[in-house]
Short mmCIF file of C-alpha atoms in Angstrom, two decimals:
data_model
loop_
_atom_site.label_atom_id
_atom_site.label_comp_id
_atom_site.label_asym_id
_atom_site.label_seq_id
_atom_site.Cartn_x
_atom_site.Cartn_y
_atom_site.Cartn_z
CA MET A 52 59.07 47.69 99.23
CA SER A 53 62.02 49.86 100.41
CA THR A 54 64.81 50.61 97.73
CA GLY A 55 67.46 51.77 100.41
CA PRO A 56 69.47 54.51 101.53
CA GLN A 57 70.07 56.89 97.65
CA SER A 58 74.02 57.41 96.88
CA PRO A 59 74.79 61.33 97.99
CA ALA A 60 74.88 62.37 93.86
CA ALA A 61 70.92 60.74 93.71
CA ALA A 62 70.17 63.12 96.74
CA HIS A 63 71.54 65.80 95.89
CA ALA A 64 70.09 65.65 92.24
CA SER A 65 65.92 65.08 93.80
CA LYS A 66 66.28 67.77 95.85
CA ALA A 67 68.45 69.37 92.95
CA ALA A 68 65.63 69.13 90.62
CA GLY A 69 63.40 71.55 88.99
CA ARG A 70 66.00 74.29 90.19
CA PRO A 71 67.44 76.60 87.95
CA ARG A 72 70.94 75.64 87.01
CA ALA A 73 72.93 78.30 88.74
CA PHE A 74 77.64 78.30 87.94
CA SER A 75 80.50 80.45 89.91
CA GLY A 76 83.68 80.36 89.67
CA ILE A 77 86.12 82.01 91.78
CA GLN A 78 89.63 82.12 92.20
CA PRO A 79 92.35 79.94 94.68
CA SER A 80 94.10 83.16 95.84
CA GLY A 81 94.78 80.56 99.40
CA ALA A 82 92.18 81.42 102.36
CA PRO A 83 89.53 83.95 101.75
CA HIS A 84 89.77 87.55 102.40
CA LEU A 85 86.30 90.31 104.65
CA GLY A 86 86.05 91.36 101.11
CA ASN A 87 85.70 87.64 99.68
CA ASP A 88 82.84 87.51 102.21
CA LEU A 89 80.84 89.60 102.28
CA GLY A 90 81.46 89.79 98.04
CA ALA A 91 80.48 86.75 97.59
CA ILE A 92 80.53 84.03 99.63
CA ARG A 93 77.75 84.41 102.04
CA ASN A 94 76.03 84.76 98.26
CA TYR A 95 76.87 81.56 98.33
CA VAL A 96 75.99 80.24 101.02
CA ARG A 97 72.01 81.94 100.34
CA LEU A 98 72.41 80.94 96.90
CA GLN A 99 71.76 76.70 97.62
CA ASP A 100 68.70 77.00 98.59
CA GLU A 101 67.55 78.63 95.56
CA PHE A 102 69.16 77.06 92.76
CA GLU A 103 70.84 74.46 91.17
CA ALA A 104 74.36 76.13 92.54
CA ILE A 105 77.37 74.74 91.05
CA TYR A 106 80.56 76.98 92.33
CA CYS A 107 83.98 76.10 91.11
CA ILE A 108 87.93 76.96 92.64
CA VAL A 109 88.71 77.89 88.91
CA ASP A 110 92.47 76.48 89.04
CA TYR A 111 93.51 76.99 85.13
CA HIS A 112 92.43 80.32 85.57
CA ALA A 113 95.01 80.89 88.22
CA LEU A 114 97.18 79.48 86.07
CA THR A 115 97.85 83.16 83.95
CA SER A 116 99.54 84.55 86.72
CA THR A 117 100.64 82.46 89.06
CA HIS A 118 103.42 79.16 87.75
CA ASP A 119 104.36 77.62 90.73
CA PRO A 120 103.00 74.82 91.26
CA ASP A 121 102.69 73.95 94.66
CA VAL A 122 101.58 76.96 95.40
CA ILE A 123 98.34 76.25 93.18
CA ARG A 124 97.37 73.12 95.06
CA GLN A 125 97.78 74.85 98.60
CA ARG A 126 95.18 77.66 97.81
CA THR A 127 93.46 75.45 95.51
CA ARG A 128 92.52 73.72 99.23
CA GLU A 129 93.32 76.14 101.29
CA MET A 130 89.77 78.01 98.87
CA ALA A 131 88.59 74.88 99.23
CA ALA A 132 88.43 74.40 102.97
CA SER A 133 87.37 78.01 103.50
CA LEU A 134 84.44 77.44 101.35
CA LEU A 135 83.14 74.39 103.45
CA ALA A 136 83.91 76.07 106.31
CA LEU A 137 82.16 79.89 105.99
CA GLY A 138 78.50 77.43 105.02
CA LEU A 139 78.83 76.06 101.93
CA ASP A 140 77.63 72.29 101.98
CA PRO A 141 78.37 68.93 99.86
CA GLU A 142 74.38 68.15 100.58
CA ARG A 143 73.19 71.15 99.45
CA CYS A 144 75.48 72.47 96.20
CA THR A 145 78.07 70.93 94.13
CA LEU A 146 81.99 72.60 94.33
CA PHE A 147 84.60 71.30 92.57
CA VAL A 148 88.00 72.08 90.86
CA GLN A 149 87.99 73.51 87.09
CA SER A 150 90.58 71.28 85.92
CA HIS A 151 89.23 68.04 87.43
CA ARG A 152 86.02 68.48 84.64
CA PRO A 153 89.46 69.67 81.65
CA GLU A 154 86.60 68.58 79.15
CA VAL A 155 85.89 71.93 80.30
CA THR A 156 88.94 73.08 78.17
CA GLU A 157 87.78 71.40 74.62
CA LEU A 158 84.38 73.08 74.97
CA ALA A 159 86.85 76.17 75.61
CA TRP A 160 88.72 75.86 72.13
CA LEU A 161 85.64 74.87 70.54
CA LEU A 162 84.30 78.65 71.58
CA THR A 163 87.29 80.47 70.85
CA THR A 164 86.53 79.86 66.73
CA VAL A 165 83.73 81.54 66.81
CA THR A 166 85.30 84.32 69.24
CA PRO A 167 86.59 87.44 67.80
CA VAL A 168 90.26 88.19 68.50
CA SER A 169 88.54 92.25 68.51
CA TRP A 170 85.95 91.35 71.80
CA LEU A 171 88.91 89.43 73.50
CA GLU A 172 90.95 92.71 72.85
CA ARG A 173 88.45 95.23 74.16
CA THR A 174 87.54 93.30 77.54
CA PRO A 175 88.84 95.72 80.62
CA THR A 176 90.46 92.76 82.89
CA TYR A 177 92.71 91.82 79.66
CA LYS A 178 93.58 96.30 79.59
CA GLU A 179 94.11 96.13 83.18
CA LYS A 180 96.09 92.48 83.08
CA ARG A 181 98.20 93.51 80.63
CA GLU A 182 99.26 96.48 83.28
CA GLN A 183 99.86 94.33 86.12
CA GLN A 184 101.65 91.82 84.46
CA PRO A 185 104.04 93.44 81.44
CA ASP A 186 106.68 90.44 81.62
CA ASP A 187 103.65 87.98 81.35
CA VAL A 188 100.88 88.91 78.89
CA ASN A 189 100.52 85.30 77.63
CA HIS A 190 97.99 84.07 76.04
CA GLY A 191 95.70 83.07 78.72
CA LEU A 192 95.25 86.19 79.74
CA LEU A 193 93.71 87.28 76.45
CA THR A 194 91.58 84.43 76.28
CA TYR A 195 90.45 84.11 79.46
CA PRO A 196 87.06 85.01 78.79
CA VAL A 197 86.54 82.44 76.21
CA LEU A 198 87.43 80.12 79.38
CA GLN A 199 85.09 81.41 81.19
CA ALA A 200 82.13 81.05 79.22
CA ALA A 201 82.64 76.78 79.24
CA ASP A 202 82.41 77.30 82.40
CA ILE A 203 79.32 78.02 82.42
CA VAL A 204 77.55 76.21 79.63
CA ILE A 205 79.55 73.17 79.41
CA TYR A 206 76.96 72.30 82.26
CA LYS A 207 73.96 74.20 80.82
CA ALA A 208 73.92 77.30 83.47
CA SER A 209 71.18 79.39 83.04
CA VAL A 210 71.88 81.92 85.89
CA VAL A 211 75.32 83.44 87.34
CA PRO A 212 75.39 85.54 90.34
CA VAL A 213 76.98 88.50 90.08
CA GLY A 214 77.60 92.15 91.24
CA LYS A 215 76.17 94.39 89.23
CA ASP A 216 79.98 95.93 88.42
CA GLN A 217 80.74 92.99 86.47
CA SER A 218 77.55 92.47 84.41
CA ALA A 219 80.32 93.21 81.71
CA HIS A 220 82.21 90.20 81.83
CA LEU A 221 79.07 87.94 81.47
CA GLU A 222 77.55 89.72 78.46
CA LEU A 223 80.61 88.82 76.86
CA SER A 224 79.72 84.64 77.48
CA ARG A 225 76.89 85.65 76.00
CA GLU A 226 77.23 86.96 73.01
CA ILE A 227 79.79 83.98 73.32
CA VAL A 228 76.80 81.28 73.12
CA ARG A 229 74.33 83.78 70.65
CA ARG A 230 77.37 83.78 68.04
CA PHE A 231 77.24 80.10 68.98
CA ASN A 232 74.28 79.29 68.64
CA ASN A 233 73.66 81.24 65.37
CA HIS A 234 76.49 79.26 63.72
CA TYR A 235 75.70 75.84 65.06
CA GLY A 236 71.74 75.50 65.80
CA ASP A 237 69.59 76.40 69.60
CA THR A 238 72.70 74.52 72.33
CA PHE A 239 73.73 76.16 75.06
CA PRO A 240 71.12 78.62 77.19
CA GLU A 241 72.25 81.93 77.17
CA PRO A 242 73.23 83.00 81.19
CA GLN A 243 71.38 85.77 83.05
CA ALA A 244 72.73 87.71 85.70
CA ALA A 245 71.56 86.83 89.29
CA PHE A 246 72.83 90.41 90.53
CA THR A 247 73.72 90.41 94.26
CA ASP A 248 73.54 93.16 96.59
CA ALA A 249 77.22 92.13 97.35
CA PRO A 250 78.84 95.17 98.42
CA THR A 251 81.98 97.06 97.11
CA VAL A 252 84.64 95.48 99.90
CA LEU A 253 87.27 98.73 100.35
CA GLY A 254 90.67 97.81 101.79
CA THR A 255 92.51 99.49 105.12
CA ASP A 256 93.27 101.75 102.97
CA GLY A 257 89.67 102.88 102.63
CA VAL A 258 90.71 103.44 99.07
CA ARG A 259 91.08 100.99 96.85
CA LYS A 260 89.14 97.71 96.85
CA MET A 261 89.89 95.29 98.88
CA SER A 262 93.09 93.02 97.20
CA LYS A 263 95.30 90.85 98.61
CA SER A 264 97.72 92.18 95.90
CA LEU A 265 97.83 95.55 97.39
CA GLY A 266 98.46 93.74 100.65
CA ASN A 267 94.92 95.90 102.43
CA THR A 268 92.88 93.14 103.65
CA ILE A 269 91.28 91.52 106.85
CA GLU A 270 91.99 88.19 106.27
CA ILE A 271 88.82 86.48 108.21
CA LEU A 272 90.38 83.17 109.01
CA ALA A 273 93.76 83.93 110.41
CA THR A 274 94.42 84.49 114.34
CA PRO A 275 92.46 87.00 116.67
CA ASP A 276 95.72 88.78 117.07
CA VAL A 277 96.23 89.56 112.87
CA ILE A 278 92.95 90.10 112.90
CA ARG A 279 92.59 92.86 115.19
CA ARG A 280 95.40 94.27 114.12
CA GLN A 281 94.76 95.40 110.59
CA VAL A 282 91.86 95.90 111.60
CA MET A 283 93.22 98.85 113.88
CA SER A 284 95.33 100.15 111.16
CA MET A 285 92.60 101.02 108.77
CA VAL A 286 91.89 104.45 107.50
CA THR A 287 88.49 106.07 108.97
CA ASP A 288 87.72 109.32 107.70
CA THR A 289 90.56 111.63 107.18
CA GLN A 290 89.09 114.78 107.67
CA ARG A 291 88.95 114.00 111.90
CA ILE A 292 92.04 114.38 113.11
CA LEU A 293 90.95 115.54 116.87
CA ARG A 294 89.26 113.41 119.03
CA THR A 295 86.73 115.71 119.75
CA GLN A 296 86.26 116.28 116.34
CA PRO A 297 82.76 114.68 114.92
CA GLY A 298 83.17 112.07 112.32
CA ARG A 299 81.75 111.32 108.92
CA PRO A 300 80.49 107.74 109.19
CA GLU A 301 79.29 107.51 105.28
CA VAL A 302 83.30 107.75 104.38
CA CYS A 303 84.51 106.06 107.35
CA ASN A 304 84.84 102.04 105.95
CA VAL A 305 84.79 100.92 109.00
CA CYS A 306 81.98 102.37 110.06
CA GLN A 307 80.13 101.62 106.58
CA LEU A 308 81.25 97.74 107.41
CA HIS A 309 79.38 97.50 111.05
CA ARG A 310 77.01 97.51 109.03
CA PHE A 311 77.49 92.90 107.80
CA PHE A 312 77.86 92.62 112.13
CA GLY A 313 75.62 94.82 114.16
CA PRO A 314 72.24 95.85 114.43
CA ASP A 315 73.34 98.70 116.33
CA TRP A 316 75.05 100.17 113.39
CA GLU A 317 73.15 103.08 112.76
CA GLU A 318 73.84 104.00 116.83
CA ILE A 319 77.73 103.30 116.16
CA GLN A 320 77.03 106.15 112.76
CA ASP A 321 75.53 108.27 115.04
CA GLY A 322 78.61 107.73 117.63
CA GLU A 323 81.00 108.91 115.60
CA ARG A 324 78.82 111.85 114.18
CA THR A 325 78.83 113.62 117.18
CA ALA A 326 82.03 112.35 118.52
CA ARG A 327 80.55 110.56 121.59
CA THR A 328 82.63 107.71 120.22
CA GLY A 329 86.27 107.82 118.26
CA CYS A 330 88.26 106.00 115.97
CA VAL A 331 89.77 103.76 117.68
CA ASP A 332 87.46 102.94 119.88
CA THR A 333 84.62 101.70 116.99
CA LYS A 334 87.88 99.91 115.40
CA LYS A 335 88.26 97.64 118.34
CA LEU A 336 84.52 97.01 118.71
CA LEU A 337 84.89 96.10 114.59
CA ALA A 338 88.09 94.39 114.91
CA ASP A 339 85.70 92.13 118.25
CA ARG A 340 83.18 91.45 116.36
CA ILE A 341 85.02 89.63 113.56
CA VAL A 342 87.04 87.85 115.40
CA ALA A 343 84.02 86.61 117.40
CA HIS A 344 81.78 86.23 114.03
CA TYR A 345 84.26 83.97 112.11
CA ALA A 346 85.70 81.74 115.13
CA PRO A 347 83.29 79.53 114.23
CA ALA A 348 84.25 78.89 110.87
CA ARG A 349 88.19 79.43 111.82
CA ASP A 350 87.82 76.40 114.07
CA ARG A 351 86.84 73.83 110.93
CA PHE A 352 89.53 75.97 108.22
CA GLU A 353 91.87 74.03 110.44
CA GLU A 354 90.21 70.68 111.14
CA LEU A 355 89.71 70.19 107.66
CA MET A 356 92.52 71.62 106.34
CA GLY A 357 93.84 68.44 108.92
CA HIS A 358 92.50 66.23 107.68
CA PRO A 359 93.18 66.95 103.45
CA ALA A 360 91.58 63.81 102.84
CA GLU A 361 88.11 65.11 103.67
CA VAL A 362 88.28 68.21 101.24
CA ASP A 363 90.06 66.09 98.50
CA GLY A 364 86.86 63.51 98.28
CA ILE A 365 84.68 66.69 98.84
CA LEU A 366 86.20 68.07 95.45
CA GLU A 367 86.33 64.82 93.66
CA ALA A 368 82.42 64.27 94.37
CA GLY A 369 81.44 67.85 93.06
CA ALA A 370 83.70 66.73 89.83
CA ASP A 371 81.68 63.33 89.03
CA ARG A 372 78.66 64.55 90.24
CA LEU A 373 79.33 67.34 87.18
CA ALA A 374 80.87 63.87 85.00
CA PRO A 375 77.78 62.75 82.61
CA ILE A 376 76.52 66.68 82.14
CA ALA A 377 79.93 67.73 80.96
CA ARG A 378 80.67 64.81 78.74
CA ALA A 379 76.68 65.04 76.66
CA THR A 380 77.46 68.45 76.26
CA ILE A 381 80.69 67.71 75.02
CA ASP A 382 79.14 65.08 72.51
CA GLU A 383 76.28 67.16 71.40
CA VAL A 384 78.95 70.55 70.47
CA HIS A 385 81.03 67.15 68.45
CA ARG A 386 78.16 66.79 66.67
CA LYS A 387 76.37 69.96 65.90
CA MET A 388 80.43 70.83 64.38
CA GLY A 389 80.85 68.60 62.51
CA LEU A 390 84.00 66.31 64.78
CA ARG A 391 81.45 63.10 64.93
#
Protein backbone atom coordinates (compact mmCIF):
# COMPACT_ATOMS: atom_id res chain seq x y z
CA MET A 1 0.00 0.00 0.00
CA SER A 2 1.37 3.42 -0.94
CA THR A 3 2.15 5.74 1.94
CA GLY A 4 2.24 8.83 -0.26
CA PRO A 5 5.15 11.15 -0.96
CA GLN A 6 7.66 11.89 1.76
CA SER A 7 7.94 15.33 3.30
CA PRO A 8 11.10 17.25 2.32
CA ALA A 9 12.51 16.70 5.81
CA ALA A 10 11.83 12.95 5.70
CA ALA A 11 13.22 12.65 2.19
CA HIS A 12 16.39 14.47 3.24
CA ALA A 13 16.75 12.28 6.33
CA SER A 14 16.46 9.09 4.29
CA LYS A 15 19.11 10.30 1.83
CA ALA A 16 21.46 11.29 4.65
CA ALA A 17 21.09 8.06 6.62
CA GLY A 18 24.36 6.23 7.18
CA ARG A 19 26.63 9.09 6.17
CA PRO A 20 28.88 10.98 8.62
CA ARG A 21 27.52 14.37 9.60
CA ALA A 22 29.63 17.35 8.52
CA PHE A 23 29.30 20.98 9.56
CA SER A 24 30.79 24.18 8.21
CA GLY A 25 29.98 27.84 8.79
CA ILE A 26 30.52 30.82 6.53
CA GLN A 27 30.44 34.51 7.37
CA PRO A 28 27.57 36.59 5.89
CA SER A 29 29.89 38.87 3.97
CA GLY A 30 27.46 39.43 1.09
CA ALA A 31 27.98 37.99 -2.37
CA PRO A 32 31.18 35.90 -2.41
CA HIS A 33 34.41 36.63 -4.23
CA LEU A 34 36.60 34.23 -6.18
CA GLY A 35 38.60 33.22 -3.11
CA ASN A 36 35.41 32.20 -1.30
CA ASP A 37 34.35 29.96 -4.16
CA LEU A 38 37.69 28.29 -4.86
CA GLY A 39 38.61 28.09 -1.18
CA ALA A 40 35.34 26.85 0.29
CA ILE A 41 32.13 26.84 -1.74
CA ARG A 42 33.26 24.40 -4.43
CA ASN A 43 34.10 21.96 -1.64
CA TYR A 44 30.71 22.56 -0.02
CA VAL A 45 29.04 21.55 -3.26
CA ARG A 46 31.16 18.43 -3.65
CA LEU A 47 30.70 17.29 -0.06
CA GLN A 48 26.89 17.32 -0.32
CA ASP A 49 27.03 13.80 -1.71
CA GLU A 50 29.71 12.47 0.66
CA PHE A 51 28.29 13.63 4.00
CA GLU A 52 25.12 14.59 5.76
CA ALA A 53 26.18 18.17 5.18
CA ILE A 54 25.06 21.11 7.32
CA TYR A 55 26.05 24.60 6.18
CA CYS A 56 25.48 27.61 8.41
CA ILE A 57 25.57 31.34 7.68
CA VAL A 58 27.07 32.57 10.93
CA ASP A 59 25.33 35.88 11.60
CA TYR A 60 26.02 35.76 15.36
CA HIS A 61 29.73 35.69 14.57
CA ALA A 62 29.34 38.63 12.18
CA LEU A 63 28.03 40.78 15.04
CA THR A 64 31.54 40.90 16.54
CA SER A 65 32.57 43.32 13.80
CA THR A 66 29.38 44.58 12.11
CA HIS A 67 26.80 46.53 14.10
CA ASP A 68 24.44 47.73 11.36
CA PRO A 69 21.26 45.57 11.36
CA ASP A 70 20.37 46.38 7.76
CA VAL A 71 23.84 45.34 6.61
CA ILE A 72 23.61 42.06 8.53
CA ARG A 73 20.21 41.25 6.99
CA GLN A 74 21.27 42.14 3.46
CA ARG A 75 24.58 40.30 3.58
CA THR A 76 22.96 37.21 5.08
CA ARG A 77 20.43 36.99 2.27
CA GLU A 78 23.07 37.70 -0.37
CA MET A 79 25.28 34.93 0.98
CA ALA A 80 22.37 32.48 1.05
CA ALA A 81 21.36 33.34 -2.51
CA SER A 82 24.99 33.04 -3.61
CA LEU A 83 25.45 29.60 -2.04
CA LEU A 84 22.28 28.36 -3.72
CA ALA A 85 23.27 29.89 -7.05
CA LEU A 86 26.72 28.29 -6.88
CA GLY A 87 25.37 24.80 -6.34
CA LEU A 88 24.12 24.10 -2.82
CA ASP A 89 20.97 22.03 -3.11
CA PRO A 90 18.55 22.12 -0.14
CA GLU A 91 17.48 18.57 -1.06
CA ARG A 92 21.09 17.35 -0.63
CA CYS A 93 22.25 19.49 2.30
CA THR A 94 20.89 21.65 5.08
CA LEU A 95 21.43 25.39 4.72
CA PHE A 96 20.34 27.69 7.53
CA VAL A 97 21.16 30.86 9.45
CA GLN A 98 22.93 30.52 12.79
CA SER A 99 20.54 32.76 14.71
CA HIS A 100 17.54 30.77 13.50
CA ARG A 101 18.59 28.02 15.91
CA PRO A 102 19.32 30.16 19.00
CA GLU A 103 19.91 27.06 21.14
CA VAL A 104 23.52 27.35 20.02
CA THR A 105 24.02 30.47 22.14
CA GLU A 106 22.94 28.61 25.27
CA LEU A 107 25.32 25.78 24.48
CA ALA A 108 28.10 28.29 23.86
CA TRP A 109 27.56 29.75 27.33
CA LEU A 110 27.62 26.29 28.89
CA LEU A 111 30.87 25.51 27.06
CA THR A 112 32.45 28.75 28.30
CA THR A 113 32.17 27.39 31.84
CA VAL A 114 34.73 24.68 31.03
CA THR A 115 36.96 26.76 28.71
CA PRO A 116 40.02 28.47 30.26
CA VAL A 117 40.40 32.13 29.34
CA SER A 118 44.05 31.49 28.48
CA TRP A 119 42.98 29.18 25.64
CA LEU A 120 40.98 32.00 24.08
CA GLU A 121 43.56 34.71 24.59
CA ARG A 122 46.20 32.73 22.73
CA THR A 123 44.18 32.27 19.52
CA PRO A 124 45.74 34.01 16.50
CA THR A 125 42.33 35.23 15.33
CA TYR A 126 41.72 37.11 18.59
CA LYS A 127 45.11 38.78 18.38
CA GLU A 128 44.50 39.67 14.74
CA LYS A 129 41.06 41.13 15.44
CA ARG A 130 42.39 43.25 18.29
CA GLU A 131 44.77 44.85 15.81
CA GLN A 132 42.14 45.23 13.08
CA GLN A 133 39.49 46.84 15.28
CA PRO A 134 41.27 48.28 18.35
CA ASP A 135 38.29 50.51 19.19
CA ASP A 136 35.88 47.56 19.27
CA VAL A 137 37.55 44.73 21.17
CA ASN A 138 34.26 43.26 22.35
CA HIS A 139 33.72 40.16 24.46
CA GLY A 140 32.45 38.29 21.40
CA LEU A 141 35.89 38.47 19.79
CA LEU A 142 37.36 36.63 22.76
CA THR A 143 34.66 33.95 23.02
CA TYR A 144 34.29 33.53 19.25
CA PRO A 145 36.01 30.08 19.32
CA VAL A 146 33.58 28.78 21.95
CA LEU A 147 30.62 29.67 19.76
CA GLN A 148 32.42 27.96 16.87
CA ALA A 149 32.71 24.81 18.95
CA ALA A 150 29.03 25.03 19.89
CA ASP A 151 28.09 25.44 16.22
CA ILE A 152 29.70 22.10 15.46
CA VAL A 153 28.82 19.98 18.46
CA ILE A 154 25.19 21.00 18.94
CA TYR A 155 24.48 18.95 15.81
CA LYS A 156 26.87 16.18 16.90
CA ALA A 157 28.86 16.72 13.70
CA SER A 158 31.88 14.45 13.52
CA VAL A 159 33.55 16.04 10.49
CA VAL A 160 34.47 19.63 9.66
CA PRO A 161 35.76 20.39 6.16
CA VAL A 162 38.69 22.79 6.47
CA GLY A 163 41.81 23.80 4.65
CA LYS A 164 45.05 22.72 6.33
CA ASP A 165 45.80 26.33 7.25
CA GLN A 166 42.68 26.32 9.46
CA SER A 167 43.44 23.18 11.46
CA ALA A 168 44.47 25.16 14.56
CA HIS A 169 40.99 26.63 14.87
CA LEU A 170 39.42 23.19 14.81
CA GLU A 171 41.91 21.87 17.36
CA LEU A 172 40.62 24.40 19.91
CA SER A 173 37.09 23.07 19.36
CA ARG A 174 38.43 19.57 19.96
CA GLU A 175 40.12 20.71 23.19
CA ILE A 176 36.86 22.24 24.43
CA VAL A 177 34.99 19.00 23.62
CA ARG A 178 37.59 16.91 25.45
CA ARG A 179 37.39 19.12 28.51
CA PHE A 180 33.58 19.01 28.57
CA ASN A 181 33.54 15.22 28.13
CA ASN A 182 36.10 14.85 30.95
CA HIS A 183 33.89 16.86 33.29
CA TYR A 184 30.49 15.48 32.37
CA GLY A 185 30.98 12.19 30.57
CA ASP A 186 31.03 11.22 26.92
CA THR A 187 28.68 13.71 25.27
CA PHE A 188 30.14 15.11 22.08
CA PRO A 189 32.20 13.47 19.33
CA GLU A 190 35.57 15.10 18.83
CA PRO A 191 35.18 16.76 15.42
CA GLN A 192 37.69 15.52 12.88
CA ALA A 193 39.09 17.63 10.08
CA ALA A 194 38.17 16.66 6.55
CA PHE A 195 41.12 18.37 4.92
CA THR A 196 40.35 19.79 1.53
CA ASP A 197 42.66 20.76 -1.30
CA ALA A 198 41.22 24.26 -1.24
CA PRO A 199 43.84 26.72 -2.45
CA THR A 200 44.84 29.94 -0.75
CA VAL A 201 43.74 32.43 -3.37
CA LEU A 202 45.79 35.60 -3.60
CA GLY A 203 44.03 38.86 -4.23
CA THR A 204 44.41 41.17 -7.20
CA ASP A 205 47.46 42.67 -5.48
CA GLY A 206 49.23 39.32 -5.93
CA VAL A 207 50.57 39.41 -2.38
CA ARG A 208 47.85 39.03 0.22
CA LYS A 209 44.99 36.57 0.54
CA MET A 210 41.88 37.72 -1.32
CA SER A 211 39.69 39.63 1.13
CA LYS A 212 36.92 42.19 0.94
CA SER A 213 38.46 44.10 3.82
CA LEU A 214 41.63 44.50 1.75
CA GLY A 215 39.77 45.53 -1.40
CA ASN A 216 41.64 43.01 -3.56
CA THR A 217 38.79 40.75 -4.68
CA ILE A 218 37.26 39.49 -7.90
CA GLU A 219 33.49 39.62 -7.46
CA ILE A 220 32.32 36.53 -9.34
CA LEU A 221 28.61 37.44 -9.32
CA ALA A 222 29.13 41.06 -10.37
CA THR A 223 28.51 42.32 -13.90
CA PRO A 224 30.95 41.23 -16.63
CA ASP A 225 32.34 44.78 -16.81
CA VAL A 226 33.19 44.78 -13.11
CA ILE A 227 34.82 41.35 -13.32
CA ARG A 228 36.90 42.36 -16.32
CA ARG A 229 38.03 45.57 -14.65
CA GLN A 230 39.07 43.69 -11.51
CA VAL A 231 40.94 40.99 -13.43
CA MET A 232 42.72 43.54 -15.60
CA SER A 233 43.93 45.31 -12.44
CA MET A 234 45.71 42.17 -11.20
CA VAL A 235 49.41 42.29 -10.45
CA THR A 236 51.29 39.64 -12.42
CA ASP A 237 55.04 38.94 -12.54
CA THR A 238 56.60 42.15 -11.24
CA GLN A 239 59.95 41.29 -12.82
CA ARG A 240 58.49 41.06 -16.32
CA ILE A 241 58.67 44.65 -17.46
CA LEU A 242 58.68 44.23 -21.25
CA ARG A 243 56.32 42.16 -23.39
CA THR A 244 59.32 40.42 -24.96
CA GLN A 245 60.72 39.24 -21.63
CA PRO A 246 60.01 35.64 -20.54
CA GLY A 247 57.71 35.42 -17.54
CA ARG A 248 57.60 33.31 -14.40
CA PRO A 249 54.17 31.64 -14.35
CA GLU A 250 54.90 29.97 -11.01
CA VAL A 251 54.78 33.41 -9.31
CA CYS A 252 52.14 34.97 -11.57
CA ASN A 253 48.76 34.98 -9.86
CA VAL A 254 46.93 35.21 -13.18
CA CYS A 255 48.66 32.10 -14.53
CA GLN A 256 47.93 30.22 -11.32
CA LEU A 257 44.21 31.03 -11.47
CA HIS A 258 43.96 29.69 -15.01
CA ARG A 259 44.26 26.21 -13.43
CA PHE A 260 40.64 26.49 -12.30
CA PHE A 261 39.11 27.67 -15.55
CA GLY A 262 40.43 25.50 -18.33
CA PRO A 263 42.35 22.32 -19.11
CA ASP A 264 44.98 24.22 -21.12
CA TRP A 265 46.55 25.99 -18.14
CA GLU A 266 49.94 24.35 -18.75
CA GLU A 267 49.95 25.69 -22.32
CA ILE A 268 49.07 29.14 -20.99
CA GLN A 269 51.91 28.98 -18.50
CA ASP A 270 54.31 27.89 -21.23
CA GLY A 271 53.21 30.87 -23.32
CA GLU A 272 54.17 33.21 -20.49
CA ARG A 273 57.43 31.40 -19.84
CA THR A 274 58.51 31.69 -23.48
CA ALA A 275 57.07 35.19 -24.03
CA ARG A 276 54.70 33.92 -26.75
CA THR A 277 51.95 35.67 -24.84
CA GLY A 278 51.89 38.82 -22.76
CA CYS A 279 50.36 39.49 -19.36
CA VAL A 280 47.55 41.56 -20.88
CA ASP A 281 46.59 38.66 -23.18
CA THR A 282 46.58 36.23 -20.29
CA LYS A 283 44.45 38.53 -18.13
CA LYS A 284 41.91 39.10 -20.90
CA LEU A 285 41.54 35.36 -21.38
CA LEU A 286 41.13 34.79 -17.64
CA ALA A 287 38.49 37.52 -17.43
CA ASP A 288 36.53 36.00 -20.32
CA ARG A 289 36.63 32.57 -18.72
CA ILE A 290 35.56 33.79 -15.28
CA VAL A 291 32.67 35.74 -16.81
CA ALA A 292 31.54 32.70 -18.81
CA HIS A 293 32.01 30.21 -15.95
CA TYR A 294 29.87 32.18 -13.49
CA ALA A 295 27.22 33.42 -15.94
CA PRO A 296 24.59 30.77 -14.95
CA ALA A 297 25.23 31.37 -11.24
CA ARG A 298 25.02 35.13 -11.79
CA ASP A 299 21.60 34.76 -13.44
CA ARG A 300 20.37 32.44 -10.67
CA PHE A 301 21.64 34.82 -7.99
CA GLU A 302 19.76 37.74 -9.51
CA GLU A 303 16.63 35.60 -9.76
CA LEU A 304 16.85 34.57 -6.10
CA MET A 305 17.51 38.11 -4.91
CA GLY A 306 14.39 39.13 -6.79
CA HIS A 307 12.39 36.51 -4.87
CA PRO A 308 13.54 36.88 -1.26
CA ALA A 309 10.66 34.77 0.06
CA GLU A 310 12.11 31.76 -1.77
CA VAL A 311 15.51 32.25 -0.12
CA ASP A 312 13.97 32.85 3.30
CA GLY A 313 11.81 29.75 2.95
CA ILE A 314 14.84 27.55 2.23
CA LEU A 315 16.68 28.96 5.25
CA GLU A 316 13.68 28.51 7.53
CA ALA A 317 13.17 24.93 6.34
CA GLY A 318 16.82 24.19 7.09
CA ALA A 319 16.54 25.59 10.62
CA ASP A 320 13.32 23.65 11.21
CA ARG A 321 14.99 20.43 10.05
CA LEU A 322 17.70 20.89 12.67
CA ALA A 323 15.40 21.81 15.55
CA PRO A 324 14.99 18.26 16.94
CA ILE A 325 18.77 17.69 16.94
CA ALA A 326 19.52 21.01 18.67
CA ARG A 327 16.83 20.52 21.30
CA ALA A 328 17.90 16.95 22.03
CA THR A 329 21.50 18.09 22.53
CA ILE A 330 20.48 20.89 24.90
CA ASP A 331 18.29 18.48 26.90
CA GLU A 332 21.18 16.02 27.19
CA VAL A 333 23.61 18.73 28.30
CA HIS A 334 21.11 20.06 30.86
CA ARG A 335 20.83 16.62 32.43
CA LYS A 336 24.57 16.04 32.50
CA MET A 337 25.34 19.45 33.98
CA GLY A 338 22.67 19.20 36.65
CA LEU A 339 20.29 21.76 35.16
CA ARG A 340 17.40 19.28 35.01
